Amino acid sequence: MKKIRDLDHVLLIDDDKPTNFLHKKIIERAGLDVDVQALTSAVEALEFLTYSGKYEGTEDIKRPGIIFLDINMPGMNGWEFMEAYHALPETQKARIVVIMLTTSLNTDDRDRAMKDKDIATFYHKPLRPEMVLELVNQYFPETEELS
């Protein structure tokens, strides 16, 4: 297992529970020593990031270094989440790498994601361990081996 400096927590935001389960296993298979939290609602994810709603008073819980965000979700979709995310204070966004995930083949989605300054990259589902490791190496280059 690798302990990654500045990366203690990964947040999965996808309304599909089996996809969240699979992605959690893939992150584990990548050999990272991180907590993985899966939420099925973009609204709940915003509450988690802002310590509001049912997450009020949880400032002691570590917030994510990476967010894997699905585009197509009921209620608030990934694009609407990003609109709300842009409005957050920088202190709540600091050191978070947002990765847009989709099964969509629409090239407009990729173009739109790559124009967003807060989206690091755009991947097609499902995640693979090498994708996770590539992100970690790019955005969190300092690693420490655990004994």
PDB file of C-alpha atoms in Angstrom:
ATOM      1  CA  MET A   1       0.000   0.000   0.000  1.00  0.00           C
ATOM      2  CA  LYS A   2       1.173   3.499  -0.811  1.00  0.00           C
ATOM      3  CA  LYS A   3       0.476   6.424   1.468  1.00  0.00           C
ATOM      4  CA  ILE A   4       0.058   9.513  -0.682  1.00  0.00           C
ATOM      5  CA  ARG A   5       0.942  12.909   0.735  1.00  0.00           C
ATOM      6  CA  ASP A   6      -2.101  15.233   0.716  1.00  0.00           C
ATOM      7  CA  LEU A   7      -4.406  12.407  -0.406  1.00  0.00           C
ATOM      8  CA  ASP A   8      -6.274  10.722   2.425  1.00  0.00           C
ATOM      9  CA  HIS A   9      -9.744  10.592   0.923  1.00  0.00           C
ATOM     10  CA  VAL A  10     -11.352   9.927  -2.466  1.00  0.00           C
ATOM     11  CA  LEU A  11     -14.988  10.810  -3.149  1.00  0.00           C
ATOM     12  CA  LEU A  12     -17.083   8.937  -5.703  1.00  0.00           C
ATOM     13  CA  ILE A  13     -20.247  10.726  -6.865  1.00  0.00           C
ATOM     14  CA  ASP A  14     -22.401   8.421  -8.984  1.00  0.00           C
ATOM     15  CA  ASP A  15     -26.073   7.515  -8.656  1.00  0.00           C
ATOM     16  CA  ASP A  16     -25.300   3.909  -9.645  1.00  0.00           C
ATOM     17  CA  LYS A  17     -24.371   1.898  -6.538  1.00  0.00           C
ATOM     18  CA  PRO A  18     -22.776  -1.014  -8.460  1.00  0.00           C
ATOM     19  CA  THR A  19     -20.526   1.467 -10.300  1.00  0.00           C
ATOM     20  CA  ASN A  20     -19.492   3.032  -6.994  1.00  0.00           C
ATOM     21  CA  PHE A  21     -18.747  -0.443  -5.591  1.00  0.00           C
ATOM     22  CA  LEU A  22     -16.661  -1.342  -8.654  1.00  0.00           C
ATOM     23  CA  HIS A  23     -14.748   1.951  -8.597  1.00  0.00           C
ATOM     24  CA  LYS A  24     -14.020   1.565  -4.879  1.00  0.00           C
ATOM     25  CA  LYS A  25     -12.541  -1.893  -5.566  1.00  0.00           C
ATOM     26  CA  ILE A  26     -10.476  -0.495  -8.454  1.00  0.00           C
ATOM     27  CA  ILE A  27      -9.019   2.235  -6.223  1.00  0.00           C
ATOM     28  CA  GLU A  28      -8.156  -0.451  -3.658  1.00  0.00           C
ATOM     29  CA  ARG A  29      -6.576  -2.583  -6.419  1.00  0.00           C
ATOM     30  CA  ALA A  30      -4.392   0.418  -7.326  1.00  0.00           C
ATOM     31  CA  GLY A  31      -2.733  -0.100  -3.941  1.00  0.00           C
ATOM     32  CA  LEU A  32      -3.441   3.305  -2.440  1.00  0.00           C
ATOM     33  CA  ASP A  33      -3.850   3.848   1.281  1.00  0.00           C
ATOM     34  CA  VAL A  34      -6.888   6.171   1.089  1.00  0.00           C
ATOM     35  CA  ASP A  35     -10.410   6.238   2.448  1.00  0.00           C
ATOM     36  CA  VAL A  36     -12.992   5.989  -0.312  1.00  0.00           C
ATOM     37  CA  GLN A  37     -16.460   7.424   0.182  1.00  0.00           C
ATOM     38  CA  ALA A  38     -19.229   6.802  -2.341  1.00  0.00           C
ATOM     39  CA  LEU A  39     -22.262   9.085  -2.549  1.00  0.00           C
ATOM     40  CA  THR A  40     -25.198   8.611  -4.905  1.00  0.00           C
ATOM     41  CA  SER A  41     -26.313  12.251  -4.946  1.00  0.00           C
ATOM     42  CA  ALA A  42     -24.536  15.390  -6.130  1.00  0.00           C
ATOM     43  CA  VAL A  43     -26.577  17.419  -3.622  1.00  0.00           C
ATOM     44  CA  GLU A  44     -25.307  15.239  -0.775  1.00  0.00           C
ATOM     45  CA  ALA A  45     -21.762  15.586  -2.092  1.00  0.00           C
ATOM     46  CA  LEU A  46     -22.049  19.385  -1.925  1.00  0.00           C
ATOM     47  CA  GLU A  47     -23.334  19.097   1.641  1.00  0.00           C
ATOM     48  CA  PHE A  48     -20.335  16.921   2.475  1.00  0.00           C
ATOM     49  CA  LEU A  49     -17.896  19.430   0.976  1.00  0.00           C
ATOM     50  CA  THR A  50     -19.523  22.392   2.745  1.00  0.00           C
ATOM     51  CA  TYR A  51     -20.163  20.748   6.144  1.00  0.00           C
ATOM     52  CA  SER A  52     -23.890  21.401   5.738  1.00  0.00           C
ATOM     53  CA  GLY A  53     -27.078  19.341   5.912  1.00  0.00           C
ATOM     54  CA  LYS A  54     -26.418  15.984   7.531  1.00  0.00           C
ATOM     55  CA  TYR A  55     -22.671  16.740   7.444  1.00  0.00           C
ATOM     56  CA  GLU A  56     -22.948  19.790   9.697  1.00  0.00           C
ATOM     57  CA  GLY A  57     -20.379  19.552  12.473  1.00  0.00           C
ATOM     58  CA  THR A  58     -18.152  17.057  10.621  1.00  0.00           C
ATOM     59  CA  GLU A  59     -15.206  19.377  10.067  1.00  0.00           C
ATOM     60  CA  ASP A  60     -12.924  16.753  11.654  1.00  0.00           C
ATOM     61  CA  ILE A  61     -13.625  14.268   8.819  1.00  0.00           C
ATOM     62  CA  LYS A  62     -11.056  14.530   6.047  1.00  0.00           C
ATOM     63  CA  ARG A  63     -12.306  15.925   2.772  1.00  0.00           C
ATOM     64  CA  PRO A  64     -11.364  14.478  -0.605  1.00  0.00           C
ATOM     65  CA  GLY A  65      -8.211  15.075  -2.585  1.00  0.00           C
ATOM     66  CA  ILE A  66      -9.864  13.510  -5.639  1.00  0.00           C
ATOM     67  CA  ILE A  67     -13.505  13.562  -6.712  1.00  0.00           C
ATOM     68  CA  PHE A  68     -14.699  11.175  -9.420  1.00  0.00           C
ATOM     69  CA  LEU A  69     -17.896  12.782 -10.729  1.00  0.00           C
ATOM     70  CA  ASP A  70     -20.498  11.151 -12.964  1.00  0.00           C
ATOM     71  CA  ILE A  71     -22.178  13.410 -15.526  1.00  0.00           C
ATOM     72  CA  ASN A  72     -25.617  11.827 -15.860  1.00  0.00           C
ATOM     73  CA  MET A  73     -27.427  11.628 -12.532  1.00  0.00           C
ATOM     74  CA  PRO A  74     -31.020  12.359 -11.549  1.00  0.00           C
ATOM     75  CA  GLY A  75     -31.794  15.491  -9.579  1.00  0.00           C
ATOM     76  CA  MET A  76     -28.522  17.389  -9.843  1.00  0.00           C
ATOM     77  CA  ASN A  77     -26.296  16.145 -12.674  1.00  0.00           C
ATOM     78  CA  GLY A  78     -22.522  16.504 -12.880  1.00  0.00           C
ATOM     79  CA  TRP A  79     -22.671  19.793 -14.779  1.00  0.00           C
ATOM     80  CA  GLU A  80     -25.031  21.316 -12.203  1.00  0.00           C
ATOM     81  CA  PHE A  81     -22.741  20.051  -9.435  1.00  0.00           C
ATOM     82  CA  MET A  82     -19.839  21.855 -11.106  1.00  0.00           C
ATOM     83  CA  GLU A  83     -21.832  25.097 -11.310  1.00  0.00           C
ATOM     84  CA  ALA A  84     -22.417  24.910  -7.548  1.00  0.00           C
ATOM     85  CA  TYR A  85     -18.805  23.819  -6.983  1.00  0.00           C
ATOM     86  CA  HIS A  86     -17.517  26.929  -8.805  1.00  0.00           C
ATOM     87  CA  ALA A  87     -19.400  29.077  -6.288  1.00  0.00           C
ATOM     88  CA  LEU A  88     -17.715  27.456  -3.266  1.00  0.00           C
ATOM     89  CA  PRO A  89     -15.056  29.424  -1.399  1.00  0.00           C
ATOM     90  CA  GLU A  90     -11.533  28.523  -2.502  1.00  0.00           C
ATOM     91  CA  THR A  91     -10.834  27.103   0.971  1.00  0.00           C
ATOM     92  CA  GLN A  92     -13.439  24.391   0.344  1.00  0.00           C
ATOM     93  CA  LYS A  93     -12.011  23.577  -3.096  1.00  0.00           C
ATOM     94  CA  ALA A  94      -8.333  23.746  -2.207  1.00  0.00           C
ATOM     95  CA  ARG A  95      -6.336  20.686  -3.197  1.00  0.00           C
ATOM     96  CA  ILE A  96      -9.266  18.853  -4.786  1.00  0.00           C
ATOM     97  CA  VAL A  97      -8.785  17.266  -8.190  1.00  0.00           C
ATOM     98  CA  VAL A  98     -12.130  16.729  -9.987  1.00  0.00           C
ATOM     99  CA  ILE A  99     -12.314  13.981 -12.595  1.00  0.00           C
ATOM    100  CA  MET A 100     -15.424  13.809 -14.790  1.00  0.00           C
ATOM    101  CA  LEU A 101     -16.601  10.264 -15.537  1.00  0.00           C
ATOM    102  CA  THR A 102     -19.147   9.124 -18.079  1.00  0.00           C
ATOM    103  CA  THR A 103     -20.357   6.361 -20.323  1.00  0.00           C
ATOM    104  CA  SER A 104     -21.430   9.028 -22.818  1.00  0.00           C
ATOM    105  CA  LEU A 105     -19.829   8.991 -26.246  1.00  0.00           C
ATOM    106  CA  ASN A 106     -20.876  12.602 -26.852  1.00  0.00           C
ATOM    107  CA  THR A 107     -17.715  14.561 -27.727  1.00  0.00           C
ATOM    108  CA  ASP A 108     -19.427  17.761 -26.553  1.00  0.00           C
ATOM    109  CA  ASP A 109     -19.240  16.413 -22.980  1.00  0.00           C
ATOM    110  CA  ARG A 110     -15.493  15.970 -23.235  1.00  0.00           C
ATOM    111  CA  ASP A 111     -15.032  19.412 -24.796  1.00  0.00           C
ATOM    112  CA  ARG A 112     -17.160  21.040 -22.109  1.00  0.00           C
ATOM    113  CA  ALA A 113     -15.280  19.262 -19.321  1.00  0.00           C
ATOM    114  CA  MET A 114     -11.877  20.219 -20.682  1.00  0.00           C
ATOM    115  CA  LYS A 115     -12.885  23.905 -20.806  1.00  0.00           C
ATOM    116  CA  ASP A 116     -13.756  23.861 -17.084  1.00  0.00           C
ATOM    117  CA  LYS A 117     -10.820  25.109 -15.009  1.00  0.00           C
ATOM    118  CA  ASP A 118     -11.892  22.971 -12.033  1.00  0.00           C
ATOM    119  CA  ILE A 119     -12.053  19.675 -13.955  1.00  0.00           C
ATOM    120  CA  ALA A 120      -8.630  18.058 -14.228  1.00  0.00           C
ATOM    121  CA  THR A 121      -9.575  15.501 -16.850  1.00  0.00           C
ATOM    122  CA  PHE A 122     -12.352  13.451 -18.409  1.00  0.00           C
ATOM    123  CA  TYR A 123     -12.491   9.648 -18.377  1.00  0.00           C
ATOM    124  CA  HIS A 124     -14.837   7.041 -19.748  1.00  0.00           C
ATOM    125  CA  LYS A 125     -16.142   4.474 -17.281  1.00  0.00           C
ATOM    126  CA  PRO A 126     -15.155   2.183 -15.834  1.00  0.00           C
ATOM    127  CA  LEU A 127     -12.059   3.336 -14.003  1.00  0.00           C
ATOM    128  CA  ARG A 128      -9.019   1.113 -14.179  1.00  0.00           C
ATOM    129  CA  PRO A 129      -6.177   0.914 -11.617  1.00  0.00           C
ATOM    130  CA  GLU A 130      -3.682   2.399 -14.082  1.00  0.00           C
ATOM    131  CA  MET A 131      -5.959   5.437 -14.586  1.00  0.00           C
ATOM    132  CA  VAL A 132      -6.038   6.030 -10.829  1.00  0.00           C
ATOM    133  CA  LEU A 133      -2.261   5.672 -10.534  1.00  0.00           C
ATOM    134  CA  GLU A 134      -1.715   8.047 -13.461  1.00  0.00           C
ATOM    135  CA  LEU A 135      -3.813  10.694 -11.707  1.00  0.00           C
ATOM    136  CA  VAL A 136      -2.017  10.208  -8.418  1.00  0.00           C
ATOM    137  CA  ASN A 137       1.386  10.466 -10.078  1.00  0.00           C
ATOM    138  CA  GLN A 138       0.348  13.627 -11.920  1.00  0.00           C
ATOM    139  CA  TYR A 139      -1.366  15.495  -9.075  1.00  0.00           C
ATOM    140  CA  PHE A 140       0.148  13.949  -5.932  1.00  0.00           C
ATOM    141  CA  PRO A 141       3.768  13.149  -6.871  1.00  0.00           C
ATOM    142  CA  GLU A 142       5.030  12.731  -3.314  1.00  0.00           C
ATOM    143  CA  THR A 143       4.471   9.173  -2.103  1.00  0.00           C
ATOM    144  CA  GLU A 144       5.637   7.400   1.015  1.00  0.00           C
ATOM    145  CA  GLU A 145       5.809   3.620   1.234  1.00  0.00           C
ATOM    146  CA  LEU A 146       4.100   2.130   4.275  1.00  0.00           C
ATOM    147  CA  SER A 147       5.873  -0.602   6.133  1.00  0.00           C
TER     148      SER A 147
END
